[in-house]
Amino acid sequence: MKTHIYIQPTPEATAAAFADFLEKWILKKEPFNLALSGGSTPKILFHLLAEKFRERIPWERVHIFWGDERCVPPGDPQSNYKMTSETLLQHVPIPPVNIHRIRGEEPPQKEALRYAAEIQQFVPEKNGWPSFDLVLLGIGADGHTASIFPNQKTLLEAKQICAPAIHPESGQHRISLTGQVIANSRKVAFLVTGHSKRKVVQAILEKSEESKAYPAAHIRAKKDLYWFLDEEAAKREF
Ligand code: 6PG
């Protein structure tokens, strides 16, 4: 695995740097199986893709999955699907059949099994696991990624493709890809911006003892692991 780190001055420039890479990667591979992160960080990216990459990316070849979802209905303000649909999917010509939503409204265990089956139907298997072309991940200030939280690090080695999780503070039920599926992706990209992530990013990149507690520190990729950071997240704190 090769690690690539790209640091830009602002969140907008960070999103633009990632979008340029995404365009290049999608143009080389059809179909392109892409798992997206949720939360707030990717909103800038999704708006940019909708505004500037509508014609530049052959969206008909892209299959959209999610790395995790909150167990809420698709119309709930907390839904990663709702956020992605409003900022990106409604604005690009991606066939609806290419959008593989995690059904947050379903019972978590039942949906984890169903979603795993849908992934297996569309994402080719390599080394015994589905192999996404790219998994986009964010990082929480506690070092979680997808919905693999520090108190549920067993999901990093779980034998399931995806599994139920619970947010340690809010108690919100989640569905998350597991660490083995993420590690089996050709490429994994962290998109991380903002001062609040600086401590975790620095610990992970320095491979400090403290970083071992962070699920994001244990994420691997088959080929390439990318970090797209703004200066606020990347600045070293002495
Ligand atoms: C989610 C995400 C989660 C997110 C981090 C960072 O469903 O919330 O998938 O892993 O990437 O929590 O969230 P922010 O981008 O909102 O800081």
XYZ file of C-alpha atoms and ligand atoms in Angstrom:
255
model
C 0.000 0.000 0.000
C 1.254 3.444 -0.965
C 0.226 6.537 1.013
C -0.279 9.862 -0.749
C -0.842 13.095 1.174
C -2.237 16.235 -0.460
C -2.643 19.417 1.578
C -4.515 22.453 0.270
C -5.039 25.885 1.874
C -8.828 25.652 2.182
C -11.659 23.073 2.325
C -12.767 24.221 -1.144
C -9.303 23.637 -2.600
C -9.149 20.263 -0.838
C -12.455 19.224 -2.380
C -11.246 20.417 -5.794
C -8.042 18.401 -5.496
C -10.015 15.268 -4.669
C -12.552 15.908 -7.455
C -9.767 16.119 -10.049
C -8.404 12.764 -8.924
C -11.895 11.241 -8.850
C -12.523 12.349 -12.454
C -9.218 10.807 -13.559
C -9.927 7.521 -11.780
C -13.499 7.207 -13.071
C -12.390 7.890 -16.660
C -10.073 4.881 -16.396
C -12.562 2.313 -15.031
C -16.049 1.173 -16.015
C -18.126 0.461 -13.996
C -16.741 2.489 -11.073
C -17.904 1.302 -7.659
C -17.644 4.211 -5.247
C -18.551 4.204 -1.533
C -19.144 7.677 -0.098
C -18.682 9.070 3.376
C -21.379 11.003 5.168
C -21.411 13.779 7.734
C -20.696 17.403 6.826
C -17.189 17.382 5.321
C -18.119 15.957 1.905
C -20.905 18.531 1.305
C -18.412 20.974 -0.272
C -17.149 18.185 -2.517
C -20.621 17.061 -3.549
C -21.688 20.633 -4.399
C -18.511 21.040 -6.483
C -19.074 17.751 -8.328
C -22.670 18.795 -9.067
C -21.660 22.246 -10.299
C -18.388 21.641 -12.142
C -18.203 17.923 -12.937
C -21.707 17.225 -14.242
C -20.337 16.965 -17.798
C -16.762 16.006 -16.951
C -17.551 12.686 -15.250
C -19.372 9.861 -17.123
C -21.878 9.394 -14.293
C -23.664 6.528 -16.082
C -20.691 4.284 -15.259
C -20.594 5.187 -11.546
C -22.299 3.037 -8.902
C -22.810 4.899 -5.625
C -22.700 3.132 -2.274
C -22.223 4.481 1.249
C -19.522 3.596 3.736
C -22.072 4.064 6.480
C -25.559 5.335 7.182
C -27.529 6.499 10.129
C -30.489 4.239 10.947
C -33.081 6.880 10.096
C -35.572 7.184 7.218
C -34.210 8.578 3.916
C -36.030 11.881 4.451
C -34.527 12.448 7.897
C -32.110 15.444 8.173
C -29.563 13.001 9.688
C -29.625 10.734 6.627
C -26.365 10.530 4.642
C -28.430 9.460 1.644
C -30.616 12.599 1.935
C -27.545 14.841 2.193
C -25.881 13.164 -0.815
C -29.064 13.184 -2.860
C -29.702 16.902 -2.257
C -26.097 18.056 -2.820
C -25.070 15.706 -5.626
C -27.298 12.907 -6.912
C -30.250 15.082 -7.944
C -27.869 17.229 -10.028
C -25.930 14.675 -12.077
C -27.170 12.178 -14.702
C -26.577 9.044 -12.665
C -29.108 6.279 -13.369
C -31.279 5.630 -10.286
C -30.418 1.905 -10.500
C -26.777 2.899 -9.843
C -27.656 4.383 -6.456
C -27.384 1.752 -3.743
C -28.947 3.273 -0.643
C -28.564 1.780 2.801
C -32.158 1.561 4.040
C -31.795 3.310 7.372
C -35.471 2.830 8.072
C -35.074 -0.968 8.307
C -34.023 -2.943 11.409
C -30.197 -2.624 11.527
C -29.231 -6.305 11.576
C -31.677 -7.159 8.780
C -30.488 -4.204 6.667
C -26.817 -5.041 7.230
C -27.464 -8.472 5.708
C -29.512 -7.044 2.829
C -26.986 -4.316 2.039
C -24.124 -6.842 2.100
C -26.024 -8.928 -0.464
C -26.558 -5.865 -2.674
C -22.846 -5.064 -2.486
C -22.006 -8.660 -3.443
C -24.401 -8.398 -6.396
C -22.696 -5.305 -7.864
C -19.135 -5.119 -6.513
C -16.707 -7.759 -7.827
C -15.053 -10.001 -5.267
C -11.258 -10.160 -4.907
C -9.375 -11.989 -2.155
C -12.733 -13.245 -0.828
C -14.198 -9.760 -0.242
C -16.042 -7.221 -2.400
C -13.477 -4.833 -3.864
C -14.655 -1.242 -4.281
C -12.756 0.941 -6.729
C -12.717 3.726 -4.174
C -13.973 4.234 -0.637
C -14.177 7.866 0.491
C -13.907 8.278 4.257
C -14.137 11.074 6.776
C -12.667 11.039 10.274
C -14.380 12.088 13.479
C -12.556 14.092 16.163
C -12.527 10.835 18.187
C -10.743 9.013 15.372
C -13.753 7.055 14.096
C -14.218 6.488 10.408
C -17.326 5.323 8.598
C -19.248 4.178 11.687
C -16.372 2.257 13.200
C -16.043 3.921 16.609
C -13.170 3.635 19.103
C -15.290 1.462 21.431
C -16.275 -0.866 18.561
C -12.903 -1.507 16.931
C -13.874 -5.169 16.449
C -15.625 -3.952 13.293
C -12.157 -3.461 11.804
C -11.649 -7.239 11.694
C -15.291 -8.380 11.533
C -16.087 -11.164 9.074
C -19.227 -9.409 7.789
C -19.215 -7.032 4.813
C -21.217 -4.504 6.821
C -22.565 -4.471 10.353
C -24.736 -2.526 12.791
C -22.954 0.024 14.998
C -23.973 2.481 17.686
C -22.696 6.051 18.045
C -21.033 6.080 21.506
C -22.367 9.509 22.490
C -25.753 9.831 20.819
C -26.638 6.131 20.896
C -27.748 6.517 17.290
C -27.872 3.209 15.436
C -25.748 2.999 12.337
C -24.824 0.556 9.546
C -21.152 0.552 8.556
C -18.829 -1.141 6.120
C -16.310 -3.186 8.084
C -12.540 -2.688 8.048
C -11.842 -5.721 5.892
C -14.072 -4.512 3.056
C -12.509 -1.055 3.190
C -9.029 -2.603 3.203
C -9.946 -4.645 0.128
C -10.706 -1.524 -1.918
C -8.295 -0.562 -4.663
C -8.134 2.954 -3.307
C -9.188 4.587 -0.043
C -9.285 8.374 0.337
C -9.635 10.320 3.562
C -11.188 13.757 3.036
C -10.544 15.657 6.271
C -10.746 19.392 6.915
C -10.916 21.702 9.887
C -9.009 22.418 13.087
C -11.091 19.932 15.102
C -9.484 17.012 13.255
C -5.893 18.249 13.591
C -4.972 16.237 16.701
C -6.260 12.957 15.277
C -4.746 13.524 11.820
C -1.349 14.387 13.270
C -1.383 11.335 15.586
C -2.304 8.996 12.725
C 0.233 10.376 10.253
C 2.949 10.239 12.908
C 1.860 6.667 13.810
C 1.907 7.681 17.487
C 1.055 5.275 20.307
C -2.086 7.356 20.965
C -3.276 6.805 17.391
C -3.699 3.062 17.967
C -6.978 3.861 19.724
C -8.313 5.496 16.559
C -10.131 3.192 14.093
C -9.053 5.509 11.247
C -5.414 4.676 12.064
C -6.039 1.032 11.169
C -7.547 1.645 7.735
C -5.648 0.119 4.830
C -6.172 -0.033 1.070
C -5.117 -2.703 -1.436
C -3.135 -0.248 -3.519
C -3.298 3.376 -2.517
C -4.323 5.311 0.586
C -4.871 9.004 -0.030
C -5.159 11.892 2.406
C -6.849 15.041 1.124
C -6.394 17.598 3.888
C -6.744 21.327 4.315
C -4.101 23.248 6.258
C -6.341 23.534 9.304
C -6.484 19.745 9.639
C -2.901 19.140 8.554
C -1.120 21.829 10.573
C 1.282 20.335 13.075
C 0.480 21.318 16.639
C 3.694 21.664 18.682
C -21.077 9.841 9.219
C -19.756 9.659 8.533
C -18.654 9.768 9.542
C -18.008 11.079 9.230
C -17.183 11.579 10.378
C -16.759 13.025 10.107
O -22.049 9.143 8.887
O -21.122 10.779 10.050
O -19.647 8.722 7.638
O -17.701 8.748 9.527
O -17.180 10.937 8.068
O -17.996 11.536 11.535
O -17.946 13.786 10.093
P -17.902 15.342 9.683
O -17.524 15.381 8.242
O -19.328 15.816 9.907
O -16.894 15.998 10.576
